[in-house]
GROMACS .gro file of N, CA and C in nm:
model
  459
    1UNK      N    1   3.467  -3.293  -4.634
    1UNK     CA    2   3.451  -3.163  -4.565
    1UNK      C    3   3.320  -3.089  -4.586
    2UNK      N    4   3.251  -3.125  -4.686
    2UNK     CA    5   3.110  -3.074  -4.707
    2UNK      C    6   3.014  -3.098  -4.583
    3UNK      N    7   3.034  -3.237  -4.534
    3UNK     CA    8   2.960  -3.273  -4.429
    3UNK      C    9   2.984  -3.203  -4.295
    4UNK      N   10   3.117  -3.168  -4.265
    4UNK     CA   11   3.164  -3.101  -4.147
    4UNK      C   12   3.112  -2.941  -4.164
    5UNK      N   13   3.124  -2.880  -4.280
    5UNK     CA   14   3.070  -2.758  -4.294
    5UNK      C   15   2.902  -2.738  -4.279
    6UNK      N   16   2.862  -2.830  -4.338
    6UNK     CA   17   2.691  -2.831  -4.313
    6UNK      C   18   2.658  -2.857  -4.161
    7UNK      N   19   2.725  -2.957  -4.093
    7UNK     CA   20   2.683  -2.963  -3.950
    7UNK      C   21   2.738  -2.852  -3.856
    8UNK      N   22   2.852  -2.793  -3.877
    8UNK     CA   23   2.893  -2.687  -3.787
    8UNK      C   24   2.831  -2.546  -3.843
    9UNK      N   25   2.812  -2.559  -3.962
    9UNK     CA   26   2.741  -2.411  -4.014
    9UNK      C   27   2.598  -2.430  -3.959
   10UNK      N   28   2.533  -2.530  -3.947
   10UNK     CA   29   2.401  -2.536  -3.895
   10UNK      C   30   2.398  -2.490  -3.756
   11UNK      N   31   2.494  -2.544  -3.669
   11UNK     CA   32   2.513  -2.498  -3.516
   11UNK      C   33   2.531  -2.364  -3.516
   12UNK      N   34   2.635  -2.307  -3.624
   12UNK     CA   35   2.666  -2.163  -3.597
   12UNK      C   36   2.544  -2.067  -3.632
   13UNK      N   37   2.469  -2.105  -3.736
   13UNK     CA   38   2.363  -2.014  -3.774
   13UNK      C   39   2.266  -2.010  -3.664
   14UNK      N   40   2.220  -2.134  -3.613
   14UNK     CA   41   2.140  -2.120  -3.506
   14UNK      C   42   2.180  -2.060  -3.392
   15UNK      N   43   2.311  -2.084  -3.341
   15UNK     CA   44   2.357  -2.047  -3.219
   15UNK      C   45   2.361  -1.890  -3.206
   16UNK      N   46   2.409  -1.822  -3.325
   16UNK     CA   47   2.455  -1.685  -3.322
   16UNK      C   48   2.353  -1.588  -3.401
   17UNK      N   49   2.272  -1.646  -3.488
   17UNK     CA   50   2.181  -1.547  -3.562
   17UNK      C   51   2.040  -1.585  -3.522
   18UNK      N   52   1.988  -1.710  -3.556
   18UNK     CA   53   1.857  -1.743  -3.559
   18UNK      C   54   1.801  -1.756  -3.413
   19UNK      N   55   1.860  -1.835  -3.337
   19UNK     CA   56   1.803  -1.832  -3.198
   19UNK      C   57   1.793  -1.700  -3.124
   20UNK      N   58   1.904  -1.630  -3.117
   20UNK     CA   59   1.887  -1.486  -3.048
   20UNK      C   60   1.790  -1.401  -3.105
   21UNK      N   61   1.763  -1.410  -3.248
   21UNK     CA   62   1.676  -1.306  -3.324
   21UNK      C   63   1.543  -1.362  -3.300
   22UNK      N   64   1.505  -1.485  -3.321
   22UNK     CA   65   1.367  -1.513  -3.283
   22UNK      C   66   1.321  -1.521  -3.151
   23UNK      N   67   1.405  -1.541  -3.056
   23UNK     CA   68   1.370  -1.543  -2.902
   23UNK      C   69   1.308  -1.390  -2.874
   24UNK      N   70   1.376  -1.299  -2.926
   24UNK     CA   71   1.327  -1.162  -2.892
   24UNK      C   72   1.196  -1.125  -2.971
   25UNK      N   73   1.164  -1.184  -3.089
   25UNK     CA   74   1.050  -1.142  -3.178
   25UNK      C   75   0.931  -1.231  -3.169
   26UNK      N   76   0.944  -1.354  -3.107
   26UNK     CA   77   0.831  -1.442  -3.105
   26UNK      C   78   0.781  -1.457  -2.965
   27UNK      N   79   0.651  -1.497  -2.952
   27UNK     CA   80   0.600  -1.513  -2.803
   27UNK      C   81   0.650  -1.655  -2.788
   28UNK      N   82   0.633  -1.708  -2.647
   28UNK     CA   83   0.687  -1.843  -2.599
   28UNK      C   84   0.644  -1.954  -2.705
   29UNK      N   85   0.507  -1.963  -2.735
   29UNK     CA   86   0.449  -2.054  -2.800
   29UNK      C   87   0.504  -2.061  -2.950
   30UNK      N   88   0.513  -1.957  -3.012
   30UNK     CA   89   0.560  -1.957  -3.139
   30UNK      C   90   0.716  -1.989  -3.157
   31UNK      N   91   0.792  -1.952  -3.042
   31UNK     CA   92   0.928  -1.986  -3.038
   31UNK      C   93   0.938  -2.119  -3.022
   32UNK      N   94   0.865  -2.196  -2.935
   32UNK     CA   95   0.852  -2.332  -2.911
   32UNK      C   96   0.833  -2.403  -3.041
   33UNK      N   97   0.726  -2.367  -3.119
   33UNK     CA   98   0.706  -2.439  -3.240
   33UNK      C   99   0.819  -2.424  -3.337
   34UNK      N  100   0.859  -2.280  -3.345
   34UNK     CA  101   0.984  -2.287  -3.441
   34UNK      C  102   1.112  -2.368  -3.395
   35UNK      N  103   1.133  -2.373  -3.254
   35UNK     CA  104   1.252  -2.465  -3.220
   35UNK      C  105   1.227  -2.612  -3.247
   36UNK      N  106   1.126  -2.656  -3.217
   36UNK     CA  107   1.086  -2.786  -3.236
   36UNK      C  108   1.113  -2.832  -3.382
   37UNK      N  109   1.063  -2.754  -3.484
   37UNK     CA  110   1.077  -2.768  -3.628
   37UNK      C  111   1.224  -2.751  -3.657
   38UNK      N  112   1.300  -2.667  -3.603
   38UNK     CA  113   1.456  -2.659  -3.635
   38UNK      C  114   1.517  -2.759  -3.576
   39UNK      N  115   1.487  -2.792  -3.451
   39UNK     CA  116   1.575  -2.914  -3.403
   39UNK      C  117   1.548  -3.049  -3.471
   40UNK      N  118   1.441  -3.058  -3.533
   40UNK     CA  119   1.405  -3.185  -3.609
   40UNK      C  120   1.501  -3.189  -3.731
   41UNK      N  121   1.522  -3.070  -3.799
   41UNK     CA  122   1.609  -3.078  -3.903
   41UNK      C  123   1.758  -3.082  -3.850
   42UNK      N  124   1.777  -3.014  -3.746
   42UNK     CA  125   1.914  -3.018  -3.701
   42UNK      C  126   1.953  -3.143  -3.647
   43UNK      N  127   1.874  -3.216  -3.586
   43UNK     CA  128   1.900  -3.355  -3.523
   43UNK      C  129   1.942  -3.458  -3.661
   44UNK      N  130   1.862  -3.430  -3.759
   44UNK     CA  131   1.870  -3.528  -3.872
   44UNK      C  132   2.005  -3.499  -3.921
   45UNK      N  133   2.044  -3.369  -3.952
   45UNK     CA  134   2.163  -3.325  -4.012
   45UNK      C  135   2.285  -3.372  -3.921
   46UNK      N  136   2.267  -3.381  -3.796
   46UNK     CA  137   2.355  -3.413  -3.705
   46UNK      C  138   2.397  -3.558  -3.715
   47UNK      N  139   2.290  -3.645  -3.741
   47UNK     CA  140   2.317  -3.801  -3.713
   47UNK      C  141   2.360  -3.830  -3.856
   48UNK      N  142   2.321  -3.782  -3.964
   48UNK     CA  143   2.390  -3.816  -4.094
   48UNK      C  144   2.532  -3.751  -4.093
   49UNK      N  145   2.568  -3.642  -4.032
   49UNK     CA  146   2.698  -3.608  -4.041
   49UNK      C  147   2.784  -3.686  -3.956
   50UNK      N  148   2.745  -3.724  -3.841
   50UNK     CA  149   2.807  -3.832  -3.747
   50UNK      C  150   2.842  -3.945  -3.814
   51UNK      N  151   2.758  -3.997  -3.878
   51UNK     CA  152   2.765  -4.123  -3.970
   51UNK      C  153   2.878  -4.124  -4.078
   52UNK      N  154   2.863  -4.007  -4.171
   52UNK     CA  155   2.960  -3.988  -4.252
   52UNK      C  156   3.109  -3.963  -4.201
   53UNK      N  157   3.127  -3.863  -4.098
   53UNK     CA  158   3.237  -3.834  -4.041
   53UNK      C  159   3.320  -3.958  -3.972
   54UNK      N  160   3.225  -4.058  -3.909
   54UNK     CA  161   3.283  -4.169  -3.831
   54UNK      C  162   3.334  -4.262  -3.958
   55UNK      N  163   3.251  -4.288  -4.054
   55UNK     CA  164   3.300  -4.379  -4.162
   55UNK      C  165   3.427  -4.312  -4.246
   56UNK      N  166   3.427  -4.191  -4.282
   56UNK     CA  167   3.540  -4.136  -4.352
   56UNK      C  168   3.653  -4.123  -4.266
   57UNK      N  169   3.642  -4.084  -4.130
   57UNK     CA  170   3.754  -4.092  -4.054
   57UNK      C  171   3.829  -4.194  -4.034
   58UNK      N  172   3.755  -4.318  -4.019
   58UNK     CA  173   3.816  -4.454  -3.999
   58UNK      C  174   3.910  -4.490  -4.097
   59UNK      N  175   3.864  -4.439  -4.241
   59UNK     CA  176   3.939  -4.501  -4.355
   59UNK      C  177   4.066  -4.387  -4.377
   60UNK      N  178   4.037  -4.258  -4.342
   60UNK     CA  179   4.147  -4.163  -4.354
   60UNK      C  180   4.256  -4.203  -4.246
   61UNK      N  181   4.218  -4.224  -4.110
   61UNK     CA  182   4.317  -4.244  -4.020
   61UNK      C  183   4.398  -4.360  -4.043
   62UNK      N  184   4.322  -4.478  -4.079
   62UNK     CA  185   4.416  -4.604  -4.102
   62UNK      C  186   4.513  -4.594  -4.221
   63UNK      N  187   4.477  -4.502  -4.318
   63UNK     CA  188   4.562  -4.483  -4.442
   63UNK      C  189   4.690  -4.381  -4.410
   64UNK      N  190   4.672  -4.311  -4.305
   64UNK     CA  191   4.775  -4.216  -4.260
   64UNK      C  192   4.903  -4.264  -4.228
   65UNK      N  193   5.005  -4.207  -4.280
   65UNK     CA  194   5.146  -4.264  -4.246
   65UNK      C  195   5.191  -4.241  -4.108
   66UNK      N  196   5.120  -4.146  -4.034
   66UNK     CA  197   5.158  -4.111  -3.896
   66UNK      C  198   5.070  -4.218  -3.792
   67UNK      N  199   4.984  -4.280  -3.851
   67UNK     CA  200   4.915  -4.379  -3.766
   67UNK      C  201   5.006  -4.504  -3.727
   68UNK      N  202   5.045  -4.503  -3.587
   68UNK     CA  203   5.123  -4.626  -3.558
   68UNK      C  204   5.054  -4.736  -3.489
   69UNK      N  205   4.929  -4.737  -3.492
   69UNK     CA  206   4.863  -4.854  -3.445
   69UNK      C  207   4.763  -4.812  -3.330
   70UNK      N  208   4.683  -4.907  -3.270
   70UNK     CA  209   4.588  -4.868  -3.177
   70UNK      C  210   4.652  -4.824  -3.050
   71UNK      N  211   4.617  -4.720  -2.973
   71UNK     CA  212   4.672  -4.663  -2.855
   71UNK      C  213   4.823  -4.632  -2.871
   72UNK      N  214   4.875  -4.599  -2.991
   72UNK     CA  215   5.009  -4.563  -3.000
   72UNK      C  216   5.005  -4.412  -3.021
   73UNK      N  217   5.069  -4.350  -2.921
   73UNK     CA  218   5.077  -4.193  -2.899
   73UNK      C  219   5.211  -4.135  -2.907
   74UNK      N  220   5.296  -4.197  -3.008
   74UNK     CA  221   5.427  -4.164  -3.027
   74UNK      C  222   5.456  -4.016  -3.085
   75UNK      N  223   5.351  -3.969  -3.138
   75UNK     CA  224   5.389  -3.848  -3.229
   75UNK      C  225   5.268  -3.730  -3.210
   76UNK      N  226   5.300  -3.627  -3.250
   76UNK     CA  227   5.193  -3.515  -3.217
   76UNK      C  228   5.062  -3.534  -3.306
   77UNK      N  229   5.082  -3.586  -3.419
   77UNK     CA  230   4.963  -3.640  -3.481
   77UNK      C  231   4.868  -3.712  -3.420
   78UNK      N  232   4.909  -3.837  -3.343
   78UNK     CA  233   4.831  -3.924  -3.287
   78UNK      C  234   4.766  -3.881  -3.166
   79UNK      N  235   4.836  -3.775  -3.092
   79UNK     CA  236   4.778  -3.705  -2.973
   79UNK      C  237   4.668  -3.615  -3.003
   80UNK      N  238   4.681  -3.545  -3.124
   80UNK     CA  239   4.585  -3.466  -3.180
   80UNK      C  240   4.472  -3.521  -3.225
   81UNK      N  241   4.475  -3.655  -3.286
   81UNK     CA  242   4.375  -3.731  -3.331
   81UNK      C  243   4.306  -3.776  -3.192
   82UNK      N  244   4.377  -3.835  -3.110
   82UNK     CA  245   4.316  -3.874  -2.979
   82UNK      C  246   4.226  -3.775  -2.910
   83UNK      N  247   4.277  -3.652  -2.900
   83UNK     CA  248   4.193  -3.538  -2.841
   83UNK      C  249   4.080  -3.527  -2.937
   84UNK      N  250   4.084  -3.518  -3.064
   84UNK     CA  251   3.990  -3.491  -3.142
   84UNK      C  252   3.887  -3.587  -3.138
   85UNK      N  253   3.916  -3.718  -3.115
   85UNK     CA  254   3.810  -3.832  -3.113
   85UNK      C  255   3.745  -3.808  -2.965
   86UNK      N  256   3.819  -3.785  -2.870
   86UNK     CA  257   3.736  -3.748  -2.718
   86UNK      C  258   3.632  -3.640  -2.754
   87UNK      N  259   3.673  -3.528  -2.824
   87UNK     CA  260   3.587  -3.414  -2.846
   87UNK      C  261   3.477  -3.465  -2.945
   88UNK      N  262   3.483  -3.540  -3.019
   88UNK     CA  263   3.398  -3.580  -3.129
   88UNK      C  264   3.294  -3.671  -3.056
   89UNK      N  265   3.347  -3.753  -2.956
   89UNK     CA  266   3.254  -3.845  -2.891
   89UNK      C  267   3.157  -3.759  -2.802
   90UNK      N  268   3.209  -3.659  -2.730
   90UNK     CA  269   3.143  -3.566  -2.660
   90UNK      C  270   3.023  -3.504  -2.734
   91UNK      N  271   3.064  -3.461  -2.879
   91UNK     CA  272   2.961  -3.415  -2.937
   91UNK      C  273   2.860  -3.512  -2.983
   92UNK      N  274   2.891  -3.637  -2.990
   92UNK     CA  275   2.791  -3.741  -3.024
   92UNK      C  276   2.697  -3.773  -2.895
   93UNK      N  277   2.763  -3.749  -2.785
   93UNK     CA  278   2.682  -3.768  -2.655
   93UNK      C  279   2.586  -3.662  -2.649
   94UNK      N  280   2.633  -3.533  -2.663
   94UNK     CA  281   2.530  -3.420  -2.646
   94UNK      C  282   2.425  -3.418  -2.770
   95UNK      N  283   2.464  -3.482  -2.870
   95UNK     CA  284   2.354  -3.496  -2.970
   95UNK      C  285   2.249  -3.618  -2.944
   96UNK      N  286   2.305  -3.709  -2.884
   96UNK     CA  287   2.221  -3.819  -2.821
   96UNK      C  288   2.116  -3.751  -2.728
   97UNK      N  289   2.164  -3.691  -2.623
   97UNK     CA  290   2.095  -3.624  -2.521
   97UNK      C  291   2.000  -3.538  -2.578
   98UNK      N  292   2.018  -3.456  -2.682
   98UNK     CA  293   1.935  -3.357  -2.746
   98UNK      C  294   1.829  -3.439  -2.811
   99UNK      N  295   1.872  -3.548  -2.888
   99UNK     CA  296   1.771  -3.622  -2.958
   99UNK      C  297   1.677  -3.694  -2.899
  100UNK      N  298   1.722  -3.776  -2.784
  100UNK     CA  299   1.644  -3.871  -2.708
  100UNK      C  300   1.583  -3.830  -2.574
  101UNK      N  301   1.642  -3.712  -2.533
  101UNK     CA  302   1.583  -3.663  -2.390
  101UNK      C  303   1.515  -3.528  -2.421
  102UNK      N  304   1.584  -3.434  -2.453
  102UNK     CA  305   1.525  -3.296  -2.469
  102UNK      C  306   1.413  -3.277  -2.579
  103UNK      N  307   1.444  -3.338  -2.684
  103UNK     CA  308   1.358  -3.302  -2.806
  103UNK      C  309   1.223  -3.358  -2.797
  104UNK      N  310   1.213  -3.493  -2.727
  104UNK     CA  311   1.068  -3.538  -2.704
  104UNK      C  312   1.004  -3.455  -2.624
  105UNK      N  313   1.069  -3.397  -2.518
  105UNK     CA  314   1.008  -3.308  -2.413
  105UNK      C  315   0.959  -3.183  -2.465
  106UNK      N  316   1.040  -3.122  -2.548
  106UNK     CA  317   1.009  -2.996  -2.622
  106UNK      C  318   0.894  -3.035  -2.724
  107UNK      N  319   0.894  -3.146  -2.798
  107UNK     CA  320   0.784  -3.199  -2.883
  107UNK      C  321   0.656  -3.213  -2.821
  108UNK      N  322   0.652  -3.284  -2.702
  108UNK     CA  323   0.530  -3.296  -2.631
  108UNK      C  324   0.474  -3.157  -2.590
  109UNK      N  325   0.551  -3.081  -2.532
  109UNK     CA  326   0.526  -2.944  -2.497
  109UNK      C  327   0.449  -2.853  -2.616
  110UNK      N  328   0.528  -2.868  -2.736
  110UNK     CA  329   0.462  -2.792  -2.822
  110UNK      C  330   0.319  -2.852  -2.886
  111UNK      N  331   0.317  -2.988  -2.891
  111UNK     CA  332   0.176  -3.048  -2.908
  111UNK      C  333   0.076  -3.014  -2.814
  112UNK      N  334   0.102  -3.007  -2.696
  112UNK     CA  335   0.015  -2.959  -2.586
  112UNK      C  336  -0.018  -2.811  -2.609
  113UNK      N  337   0.073  -2.742  -2.632
  113UNK     CA  338   0.051  -2.581  -2.662
  113UNK      C  339  -0.047  -2.583  -2.796
  114UNK      N  340  -0.009  -2.657  -2.912
  114UNK     CA  341  -0.101  -2.629  -3.016
  114UNK      C  342  -0.225  -2.681  -3.003
  115UNK      N  343  -0.270  -2.761  -2.903
  115UNK     CA  344  -0.396  -2.791  -2.883
  115UNK      C  345  -0.472  -2.717  -2.756
  116UNK      N  346  -0.405  -2.604  -2.732
  116UNK     CA  347  -0.456  -2.529  -2.640
  116UNK      C  348  -0.449  -2.579  -2.472
  117UNK      N  349  -0.381  -2.665  -2.470
  117UNK     CA  350  -0.371  -2.733  -2.324
  117UNK      C  351  -0.264  -2.672  -2.234
  118UNK      N  352  -0.262  -2.704  -2.125
  118UNK     CA  353  -0.156  -2.624  -2.032
  118UNK      C  354  -0.023  -2.704  -2.056
  119UNK      N  355   0.079  -2.609  -2.081
  119UNK     CA  356   0.213  -2.660  -2.103
  119UNK      C  357   0.291  -2.675  -1.981
  120UNK      N  358   0.362  -2.779  -1.956
  120UNK     CA  359   0.442  -2.789  -1.830
  120UNK      C  360   0.570  -2.692  -1.844
  121UNK      N  361   0.615  -2.652  -1.742
  121UNK     CA  362   0.741  -2.557  -1.732
  121UNK      C  363   0.859  -2.627  -1.807
  122UNK      N  364   0.891  -2.565  -1.919
  122UNK     CA  365   0.997  -2.626  -2.020
  122UNK      C  366   1.100  -2.515  -2.041
  123UNK      N  367   1.106  -2.396  -1.969
  123UNK     CA  368   1.214  -2.316  -2.004
  123UNK      C  369   1.342  -2.354  -1.977
  124UNK      N  370   1.355  -2.436  -1.876
  124UNK     CA  371   1.495  -2.503  -1.860
  124UNK      C  372   1.527  -2.601  -1.974
  125UNK      N  373   1.441  -2.676  -2.019
  125UNK     CA  374   1.468  -2.755  -2.149
  125UNK      C  375   1.500  -2.677  -2.266
  126UNK      N  376   1.442  -2.564  -2.277
  126UNK     CA  377   1.462  -2.477  -2.384
  126UNK      C  378   1.599  -2.429  -2.374
  127UNK      N  379   1.641  -2.376  -2.256
  127UNK     CA  380   1.769  -2.310  -2.231
  127UNK      C  381   1.866  -2.428  -2.257
  128UNK      N  382   1.854  -2.550  -2.207
  128UNK     CA  383   1.947  -2.662  -2.224
  128UNK      C  384   1.967  -2.694  -2.365
  129UNK      N  385   1.866  -2.701  -2.446
  129UNK     CA  386   1.875  -2.725  -2.583
  129UNK      C  387   1.955  -2.611  -2.658
  130UNK      N  388   1.935  -2.508  -2.630
  130UNK     CA  389   2.005  -2.389  -2.680
  130UNK      C  390   2.169  -2.395  -2.650
  131UNK      N  391   2.184  -2.427  -2.520
  131UNK     CA  392   2.323  -2.437  -2.466
  131UNK      C  393   2.396  -2.566  -2.541
  132UNK      N  394   2.327  -2.666  -2.564
  132UNK     CA  395   2.369  -2.782  -2.645
  132UNK      C  396   2.425  -2.742  -2.786
  133UNK      N  397   2.328  -2.677  -2.861
  133UNK     CA  398   2.360  -2.622  -2.977
  133UNK      C  399   2.491  -2.534  -2.986
  134UNK      N  400   2.505  -2.447  -2.888
  134UNK     CA  401   2.619  -2.358  -2.888
  134UNK      C  402   2.740  -2.440  -2.841
  135UNK      N  403   2.732  -2.532  -2.748
  135UNK     CA  404   2.837  -2.603  -2.714
  135UNK      C  405   2.887  -2.692  -2.817
  136UNK      N  406   2.788  -2.746  -2.890
  136UNK     CA  407   2.824  -2.846  -3.010
  136UNK      C  408   2.908  -2.757  -3.128
  137UNK      N  409   2.877  -2.635  -3.137
  137UNK     CA  410   2.930  -2.551  -3.226
  137UNK      C  411   3.082  -2.547  -3.178
  138UNK      N  412   3.099  -2.502  -3.066
  138UNK     CA  413   3.240  -2.468  -3.002
  138UNK      C  414   3.326  -2.601  -3.004
  139UNK      N  415   3.268  -2.714  -2.964
  139UNK     CA  416   3.332  -2.840  -2.992
  139UNK      C  417   3.369  -2.871  -3.124
  140UNK      N  418   3.293  -2.851  -3.210
  140UNK     CA  419   3.308  -2.880  -3.362
  140UNK      C  420   3.442  -2.775  -3.398
  141UNK      N  421   3.449  -2.657  -3.350
  141UNK     CA  422   3.537  -2.569  -3.372
  141UNK      C  423   3.677  -2.631  -3.329
  142UNK      N  424   3.668  -2.662  -3.202
  142UNK     CA  425   3.800  -2.729  -3.145
  142UNK      C  426   3.840  -2.870  -3.223
  143UNK      N  427   3.741  -2.933  -3.267
  143UNK     CA  428   3.766  -3.064  -3.351
  143UNK      C  429   3.838  -3.017  -3.484
  144UNK      N  430   3.789  -2.905  -3.551
  144UNK     CA  431   3.859  -2.844  -3.667
  144UNK      C  432   4.008  -2.802  -3.638
  145UNK      N  433   4.020  -2.736  -3.527
  145UNK     CA  434   4.162  -2.689  -3.485
  145UNK      C  435   4.250  -2.804  -3.457
  146UNK      N  436   4.206  -2.899  -3.395
  146UNK     CA  437   4.282  -3.026  -3.393
  146UNK      C  438   4.297  -3.112  -3.519
  147UNK      N  439   4.230  -3.095  -3.602
  147UNK     CA  440   4.232  -3.149  -3.743
  147UNK      C  441   4.340  -3.075  -3.814
  148UNK      N  442   4.351  -2.944  -3.789
  148UNK     CA  443   4.443  -2.863  -3.860
  148UNK      C  444   4.576  -2.881  -3.803
  149UNK      N  445   4.576  -2.916  -3.669
  149UNK     CA  446   4.717  -2.936  -3.600
  149UNK      C  447   4.760  -3.073  -3.646
  150UNK      N  448   4.671  -3.179  -3.654
  150UNK     CA  449   4.707  -3.311  -3.703
  150UNK      C  450   4.776  -3.314  -3.835
  151UNK      N  451   4.719  -3.222  -3.914
  151UNK     CA  452   4.767  -3.211  -4.072
  151UNK      C  453   4.894  -3.144  -4.094
  152UNK      N  454   4.930  -3.052  -3.996
  152UNK     CA  455   5.056  -2.977  -4.008
  152UNK      C  456   5.169  -3.057  -3.939
  153UNK      N  457   5.145  -3.162  -3.868
  153UNK     CA  458   5.244  -3.235  -3.770
  153UNK      C  459   5.292  -3.336  -3.875
   0.00000   0.00000   0.00000
């Protein structure tokens, strides 16, 4: 549970408090520098959390009395778990895109900016990164709701 709280908490704090607050108070170069530093930490937390949640989820699912076997959807629990896994997989894909596509672009732009060189247009990459952080938070909230539904079924 601590892993889930840490992962989703970092998305929530960044989505609703930090990003909007800093965007209005910092100039573009300062915001980019802060965003790259923040994303480096957030990406690390995300991959550690994904690893722990995958490992612990496999053990917990196999040990649950509602588990009827692979691709057996005979009860509400198994349906909730299936949807939860689809949503979790979407979160993993978004994190991979953020980690291996957007973050290197932002990092490169931040490096150019710090050396006083011309920075390519990256406003779209910044907006996409912000959207992914918010979307991952909402997908995480859906995952928690599906976990609650599975527990009560």
